[in-house]
PDB file of C-alpha atoms and ligand atoms in Angstrom:
ATOM      1  CA  UNK A   1       0.000   0.000   0.000  1.00 47.00           C
ATOM      2  CA  UNK A   2       1.221   3.507  -0.787  1.00 58.00           C
ATOM      3  CA  UNK A   3       2.476   5.660   2.073  1.00 81.00           C
ATOM      4  CA  UNK A   4       0.284   8.530   3.248  1.00 95.00           C
ATOM      5  CA  UNK A   5       1.236  11.654   1.291  1.00 98.00           C
ATOM      6  CA  UNK A   6       3.381  14.128   3.217  1.00 98.00           C
ATOM      7  CA  UNK A   7       1.445  17.312   3.966  1.00 98.00           C
ATOM      8  CA  UNK A   8       3.047  20.356   2.381  1.00 98.00           C
ATOM      9  CA  UNK A   9       2.309  24.005   3.100  1.00 99.00           C
ATOM     10  CA  UNK A  10       3.152  26.365   0.234  1.00 99.00           C
ATOM     11  CA  UNK A  11       4.111  29.984   0.966  1.00 98.00           C
ATOM     12  CA  UNK A  12       3.605  32.522  -1.827  1.00 98.00           C
ATOM     13  CA  UNK A  13       3.682  36.285  -2.287  1.00 98.00           C
ATOM     14  CA  UNK A  14       2.157  36.698  -5.736  1.00 96.00           C
ATOM     15  CA  UNK A  15       1.129  34.981  -8.920  1.00 97.00           C
ATOM     16  CA  UNK A  16       1.745  31.474  -7.618  1.00 98.00           C
ATOM     17  CA  UNK A  17       2.500  29.619 -10.852  1.00 98.00           C
ATOM     18  CA  UNK A  18       4.992  27.354  -9.078  1.00 98.00           C
ATOM     19  CA  UNK A  19       2.430  26.689  -6.360  1.00 98.00           C
ATOM     20  CA  UNK A  20      -0.052  25.705  -9.086  1.00 98.00           C
ATOM     21  CA  UNK A  21       2.409  23.255 -10.592  1.00 98.00           C
ATOM     22  CA  UNK A  22       2.994  21.732  -7.133  1.00 98.00           C
ATOM     23  CA  UNK A  23      -0.768  21.375  -6.620  1.00 98.00           C
ATOM     24  CA  UNK A  24      -1.352  19.831 -10.057  1.00 98.00           C
ATOM     25  CA  UNK A  25       1.403  17.267  -9.514  1.00 98.00           C
ATOM     26  CA  UNK A  26       0.006  16.413  -6.065  1.00 98.00           C
ATOM     27  CA  UNK A  27      -3.157  15.145  -7.747  1.00 97.00           C
ATOM     28  CA  UNK A  28      -1.426  12.168  -9.338  1.00 96.00           C
ATOM     29  CA  UNK A  29      -2.787   8.932  -7.848  1.00 94.00           C
ATOM     30  CA  UNK A  30       0.573   7.935  -6.359  1.00 94.00           C
ATOM     31  CA  UNK A  31       1.681  11.433  -5.299  1.00 97.00           C
ATOM     32  CA  UNK A  32       4.179  11.552  -2.435  1.00 98.00           C
ATOM     33  CA  UNK A  33       2.811  14.813  -1.050  1.00 98.00           C
ATOM     34  CA  UNK A  34      -0.434  16.719  -0.765  1.00 98.00           C
ATOM     35  CA  UNK A  35      -0.854  20.481  -0.483  1.00 98.00           C
ATOM     36  CA  UNK A  36      -2.553  21.020   2.866  1.00 98.00           C
ATOM     37  CA  UNK A  37      -2.381  24.816   2.886  1.00 98.00           C
ATOM     38  CA  UNK A  38      -1.349  27.807   0.797  1.00 98.00           C
ATOM     39  CA  UNK A  39      -0.319  30.811   2.898  1.00 98.00           C
ATOM     40  CA  UNK A  40       0.763  34.318   1.962  1.00 98.00           C
ATOM     41  CA  UNK A  41       2.103  37.539   3.405  1.00 98.00           C
ATOM     42  CA  UNK A  42       0.038  39.324   0.731  1.00 97.00           C
ATOM     43  CA  UNK A  43      -3.722  38.896   1.183  1.00 96.00           C
ATOM     44  CA  UNK A  44      -4.187  40.123  -2.401  1.00 97.00           C
ATOM     45  CA  UNK A  45      -1.820  37.523  -3.919  1.00 97.00           C
ATOM     46  CA  UNK A  46      -3.408  36.108  -7.071  1.00 97.00           C
ATOM     47  CA  UNK A  47      -2.287  32.611  -6.173  1.00 97.00           C
ATOM     48  CA  UNK A  48      -4.364  32.631  -2.980  1.00 98.00           C
ATOM     49  CA  UNK A  49      -7.612  33.086  -4.885  1.00 97.00           C
ATOM     50  CA  UNK A  50      -6.636  30.266  -7.241  1.00 98.00           C
ATOM     51  CA  UNK A  51      -5.892  27.943  -4.298  1.00 98.00           C
ATOM     52  CA  UNK A  52      -9.156  28.810  -2.557  1.00 98.00           C
ATOM     53  CA  UNK A  53     -11.029  28.062  -5.800  1.00 98.00           C
ATOM     54  CA  UNK A  54      -9.389  24.649  -5.811  1.00 97.00           C
ATOM     55  CA  UNK A  55     -10.721  23.959  -2.322  1.00 98.00           C
ATOM     56  CA  UNK A  56      -7.308  24.239  -0.674  1.00 98.00           C
ATOM     57  CA  UNK A  57      -7.122  25.801   2.803  1.00 98.00           C
ATOM     58  CA  UNK A  58      -5.590  29.274   2.620  1.00 98.00           C
ATOM     59  CA  UNK A  59      -4.139  31.638   5.177  1.00 98.00           C
ATOM     60  CA  UNK A  60      -3.222  35.266   4.554  1.00 98.00           C
ATOM     61  CA  UNK A  61      -1.698  37.785   6.888  1.00 97.00           C
ATOM     62  CA  UNK A  62       0.334  40.911   6.257  1.00 96.00           C
ATOM     63  CA  UNK A  63       3.186  41.536   8.685  1.00 96.00           C
ATOM     64  CA  UNK A  64       2.537  45.264   8.360  1.00 94.00           C
ATOM     65  CA  UNK A  65       1.541  46.708  11.715  1.00 92.00           C
ATOM     66  CA  UNK A  66       2.015  43.533  13.751  1.00 96.00           C
ATOM     67  CA  UNK A  67       5.750  42.921  13.307  1.00 94.00           C
ATOM     68  CA  UNK A  68       7.707  39.957  12.064  1.00 95.00           C
ATOM     69  CA  UNK A  69       7.588  37.913  15.283  1.00 97.00           C
ATOM     70  CA  UNK A  70       3.791  37.960  15.637  1.00 97.00           C
ATOM     71  CA  UNK A  71       3.381  37.473  11.895  1.00 97.00           C
ATOM     72  CA  UNK A  72       5.623  34.405  11.807  1.00 98.00           C
ATOM     73  CA  UNK A  73       4.005  32.967  14.946  1.00 98.00           C
ATOM     74  CA  UNK A  74       0.609  33.207  13.254  1.00 98.00           C
ATOM     75  CA  UNK A  75       1.834  31.558  10.040  1.00 98.00           C
ATOM     76  CA  UNK A  76       3.551  28.860  12.072  1.00 98.00           C
ATOM     77  CA  UNK A  77       0.343  28.149  14.026  1.00 98.00           C
ATOM     78  CA  UNK A  78      -1.785  28.054  10.863  1.00 98.00           C
ATOM     79  CA  UNK A  79       0.596  25.610   9.173  1.00 98.00           C
ATOM     80  CA  UNK A  80       0.752  23.357  12.224  1.00 98.00           C
ATOM     81  CA  UNK A  81      -3.048  23.431  12.639  1.00 98.00           C
ATOM     82  CA  UNK A  82      -3.297  22.254   9.025  1.00 98.00           C
ATOM     83  CA  UNK A  83      -0.952  19.357   9.829  1.00 98.00           C
ATOM     84  CA  UNK A  84       1.812  20.660   7.570  1.00 98.00           C
ATOM     85  CA  UNK A  85       5.054  18.659   7.728  1.00 98.00           C
ATOM     86  CA  UNK A  86       7.127  20.331   5.009  1.00 98.00           C
ATOM     87  CA  UNK A  87       7.065  23.962   3.800  1.00 98.00           C
ATOM     88  CA  UNK A  88       7.655  24.823   0.136  1.00 99.00           C
ATOM     89  CA  UNK A  89       8.454  28.460  -0.609  1.00 98.00           C
ATOM     90  CA  UNK A  90       7.216  29.389  -4.083  1.00 98.00           C
ATOM     91  CA  UNK A  91       7.808  33.014  -4.928  1.00 98.00           C
ATOM     92  CA  UNK A  92       7.672  33.922  -1.234  1.00 98.00           C
ATOM     93  CA  UNK A  93       9.424  37.275  -1.108  1.00 96.00           C
ATOM     94  CA  UNK A  94      10.269  37.524   2.596  1.00 95.00           C
ATOM     95  CA  UNK A  95      13.317  36.292   4.462  1.00 95.00           C
ATOM     96  CA  UNK A  96      12.239  33.923   7.240  1.00 97.00           C
ATOM     97  CA  UNK A  97      13.759  34.567  10.663  1.00 97.00           C
ATOM     98  CA  UNK A  98      16.359  32.271  12.169  1.00 96.00           C
ATOM     99  CA  UNK A  99      13.833  31.267  14.841  1.00 97.00           C
ATOM    100  CA  UNK A 100      11.289  30.186  12.254  1.00 98.00           C
ATOM    101  CA  UNK A 101      13.869  28.305  10.190  1.00 98.00           C
ATOM    102  CA  UNK A 102      15.145  26.557  13.323  1.00 97.00           C
ATOM    103  CA  UNK A 103      11.633  25.423  14.245  1.00 97.00           C
ATOM    104  CA  UNK A 104      11.246  23.859  10.800  1.00 98.00           C
ATOM    105  CA  UNK A 105      14.892  22.886  10.469  1.00 95.00           C
ATOM    106  CA  UNK A 106      15.583  20.874   7.299  1.00 97.00           C
ATOM    107  CA  UNK A 107      11.885  20.903   6.393  1.00 98.00           C
ATOM    108  CA  UNK A 108      11.682  24.105   4.315  1.00 98.00           C
ATOM    109  CA  UNK A 109      12.563  24.113   0.607  1.00 98.00           C
ATOM    110  CA  UNK A 110      12.658  26.980  -1.893  1.00 98.00           C
ATOM    111  CA  UNK A 111      12.861  27.456  -5.637  1.00 98.00           C
ATOM    112  CA  UNK A 112      15.264  30.128  -6.818  1.00 98.00           C
ATOM    113  CA  UNK A 113      15.591  31.290 -10.436  1.00 98.00           C
ATOM    114  CA  UNK A 114      19.343  30.876 -10.873  1.00 98.00           C
ATOM    115  CA  UNK A 115      21.939  28.155 -10.967  1.00 98.00           C
ATOM    116  CA  UNK A 116      22.956  28.479  -7.320  1.00 98.00           C
ATOM    117  CA  UNK A 117      25.405  29.366  -5.908  1.00 98.00           C
ATOM    118  CA  UNK A 118      25.301  32.003  -8.668  1.00 98.00           C
ATOM    119  CA  UNK A 119      23.041  35.031  -8.267  1.00 98.00           C
ATOM    120  CA  UNK A 120      21.438  34.788  -4.848  1.00 98.00           C
ATOM    121  CA  UNK A 121      18.814  37.447  -4.213  1.00 97.00           C
ATOM    122  CA  UNK A 122      16.901  39.484  -6.791  1.00 97.00           C
ATOM    123  CA  UNK A 123      17.255  40.266 -10.526  1.00 98.00           C
ATOM    124  CA  UNK A 124      18.882  36.947 -11.253  1.00 98.00           C
ATOM    125  CA  UNK A 125      18.119  36.923 -14.985  1.00 98.00           C
ATOM    126  CA  UNK A 126      19.397  40.451 -15.657  1.00 98.00           C
ATOM    127  CA  UNK A 127      22.556  39.643 -13.709  1.00 98.00           C
ATOM    128  CA  UNK A 128      23.183  36.431 -15.666  1.00 98.00           C
ATOM    129  CA  UNK A 129      22.760  38.284 -18.986  1.00 98.00           C
ATOM    130  CA  UNK A 130      24.962  41.190 -17.843  1.00 98.00           C
ATOM    131  CA  UNK A 131      27.678  38.743 -16.841  1.00 98.00           C
ATOM    132  CA  UNK A 132      27.696  37.296 -20.378  1.00 98.00           C
ATOM    133  CA  UNK A 133      26.696  33.811 -19.186  1.00 98.00           C
ATOM    134  CA  UNK A 134      25.633  31.345 -21.851  1.00 98.00           C
ATOM    135  CA  UNK A 135      23.268  29.451 -19.573  1.00 98.00           C
ATOM    136  CA  UNK A 136      20.856  30.132 -16.730  1.00 98.00           C
ATOM    137  CA  UNK A 137      18.386  28.051 -14.791  1.00 98.00           C
ATOM    138  CA  UNK A 138      16.702  27.354 -11.493  1.00 98.00           C
ATOM    139  CA  UNK A 139      17.521  25.547  -8.268  1.00 98.00           C
ATOM    140  CA  UNK A 140      15.502  23.893  -5.527  1.00 98.00           C
ATOM    141  CA  UNK A 141      17.318  24.040  -2.216  1.00 98.00           C
ATOM    142  CA  UNK A 142      16.865  23.541   1.508  1.00 98.00           C
ATOM    143  CA  UNK A 143      16.249  26.822   3.323  1.00 98.00           C
ATOM    144  CA  UNK A 144      18.661  27.983   5.987  1.00 96.00           C
ATOM    145  CA  UNK A 145      18.965  31.319   7.774  1.00 92.00           C
ATOM    146  CA  UNK A 146      21.099  32.672   4.919  1.00 92.00           C
ATOM    147  CA  UNK A 147      19.373  33.991   1.793  1.00 92.00           C
ATOM    148  CA  UNK A 148      19.188  31.403  -1.020  1.00 92.00           C
ATOM    149  CA  UNK A 149      21.704  29.201   0.749  1.00 94.00           C
ATOM    150  CA  UNK A 150      21.440  25.598   1.903  1.00 96.00           C
ATOM    151  CA  UNK A 151      21.850  22.268   0.178  1.00 98.00           C
ATOM    152  CA  UNK A 152      20.892  22.306  -3.499  1.00 98.00           C
ATOM    153  CA  UNK A 153      18.499  19.418  -4.153  1.00 98.00           C
ATOM    154  CA  UNK A 154      18.165  19.817  -7.907  1.00 98.00           C
ATOM    155  CA  UNK A 155      18.670  22.209 -10.821  1.00 98.00           C
ATOM    156  CA  UNK A 156      17.469  22.705 -14.383  1.00 98.00           C
ATOM    157  CA  UNK A 157      19.412  24.615 -17.054  1.00 98.00           C
ATOM    158  CA  UNK A 158      18.353  26.643 -20.070  1.00 98.00           C
ATOM    159  CA  UNK A 159      20.482  28.418 -22.692  1.00 98.00           C
ATOM    160  CA  UNK A 160      20.777  32.201 -22.729  1.00 98.00           C
ATOM    161  CA  UNK A 161      20.086  33.106 -26.362  1.00 98.00           C
ATOM    162  CA  UNK A 162      21.251  36.107 -28.379  1.00 97.00           C
ATOM    163  CA  UNK A 163      18.736  38.925 -27.934  1.00 97.00           C
ATOM    164  CA  UNK A 164      17.444  37.641 -24.584  1.00 98.00           C
ATOM    165  CA  UNK A 165      16.346  40.198 -22.040  1.00 98.00           C
ATOM    166  CA  UNK A 166      15.414  39.515 -18.434  1.00 98.00           C
ATOM    167  CA  UNK A 167      11.778  38.826 -19.390  1.00 98.00           C
ATOM    168  CA  UNK A 168      12.422  36.353 -22.198  1.00 98.00           C
ATOM    169  CA  UNK A 169      14.961  34.536 -20.069  1.00 98.00           C
ATOM    170  CA  UNK A 170      12.637  34.520 -17.031  1.00 98.00           C
ATOM    171  CA  UNK A 171       9.891  32.925 -19.133  1.00 98.00           C
ATOM    172  CA  UNK A 172      12.258  30.197 -20.360  1.00 98.00           C
ATOM    173  CA  UNK A 173      13.474  29.494 -16.827  1.00 98.00           C
ATOM    174  CA  UNK A 174       9.928  29.539 -15.391  1.00 98.00           C
ATOM    175  CA  UNK A 175       8.874  26.708 -17.694  1.00 98.00           C
ATOM    176  CA  UNK A 176      11.705  24.647 -16.234  1.00 98.00           C
ATOM    177  CA  UNK A 177      10.755  25.661 -12.687  1.00 98.00           C
ATOM    178  CA  UNK A 178       7.302  24.188 -13.172  1.00 98.00           C
ATOM    179  CA  UNK A 179       8.773  20.799 -13.996  1.00 98.00           C
ATOM    180  CA  UNK A 180      11.660  20.856 -11.548  1.00 98.00           C
ATOM    181  CA  UNK A 181       9.854  21.825  -8.349  1.00 98.00           C
ATOM    182  CA  UNK A 182       7.272  19.006  -8.180  1.00 98.00           C
ATOM    183  CA  UNK A 183       9.922  16.458  -9.167  1.00 98.00           C
ATOM    184  CA  UNK A 184      12.430  17.563  -6.536  1.00 98.00           C
ATOM    185  CA  UNK A 185       9.803  18.034  -3.822  1.00 98.00           C
ATOM    186  CA  UNK A 186       8.652  14.478  -4.487  1.00 98.00           C
ATOM    187  CA  UNK A 187      12.216  13.175  -4.119  1.00 98.00           C
ATOM    188  CA  UNK A 188      12.715  15.295  -1.006  1.00 98.00           C
ATOM    189  CA  UNK A 189       9.657  14.054   0.892  1.00 98.00           C
ATOM    190  CA  UNK A 190      10.574  10.467   0.008  1.00 96.00           C
ATOM    191  CA  UNK A 191      14.182  10.653   1.164  1.00 93.00           C
TER     192      UNK A 191
HETATM  193  C1  LIG B   1       9.783  32.280  -9.589  1.00 90.18           C
HETATM  194  O1  LIG B   1      10.628  32.638 -10.641  1.00 90.18           O
HETATM  195  C2  LIG B   1      10.570  31.769  -8.415  1.00 90.18           C
HETATM  196  O2  LIG B   1      11.703  31.051  -8.771  1.00 90.18           O
HETATM  197  C3  LIG B   1      10.969  33.042  -7.723  1.00 90.18           C
HETATM  198  O3  LIG B   1       9.862  33.903  -7.859  1.00 90.18           O
HETATM  199  C4  LIG B   1       9.100  33.516  -9.000  1.00 90.18           C
HETATM  200  C5  LIG B   1       7.728  33.230  -8.507  1.00 90.18           C
HETATM  201  O4  LIG B   1       6.822  32.960  -9.547  1.00 90.18           O
HETATM  202  N1  LIG B   1      11.377  32.783  -6.362  1.00 90.18           N
HETATM  203  P1  LIG B   1       5.419  32.307  -9.209  1.00 90.18           P
HETATM  204  O5  LIG B   1       4.761  33.186  -8.141  1.00 90.18           O
HETATM  205  O6  LIG B   1       5.658  30.921  -8.738  1.00 90.18           O
HETATM  206  O7  LIG B   1       4.649  32.368 -10.486  1.00 90.18           O
END
């Protein structure tokens, strides 16, 4: 008999296309994980409405006015109440505190649009083009206290083509992200 799927909580800040690809993959009959909750620091995030439409539990709270500690405590409680075992960051634009990361130590993963360790932080595609690189890509990694650090679990590469700008490259990388993240999350929850 198949093992019970591991309950994943997905944290987003916006569009949520990676979250959608994680949800779609979780609907396979033999999926290793299920998406138990989608949470956001941006109540207006488009991805939240999509998740709610799909019947997935959602949680939204802005840290503005309440501070990071209270905000993270509330997210932590919501995720635990939903039975979440592993957190997947998917376009979540906030740095989690050391306390939060310690509580979920080794159980938070992130997708970053570069071939780590290259280009941590923002504007990854513009930086790769400016550097004259001939390839770019995305990485899924374990989250630590340091930004875009932690063990890399898997990567996908794309070429940088003549005439690329940050938008055309981002679109090419995003297509790879949508395949990479569900595959690596599946391997991660099974390991
Ligand atoms: C993705 O490129 C992801 O790698 C980065 O932010 C973007 C989020 O896109 N961290 P989406 O919200 O998943 O569509």
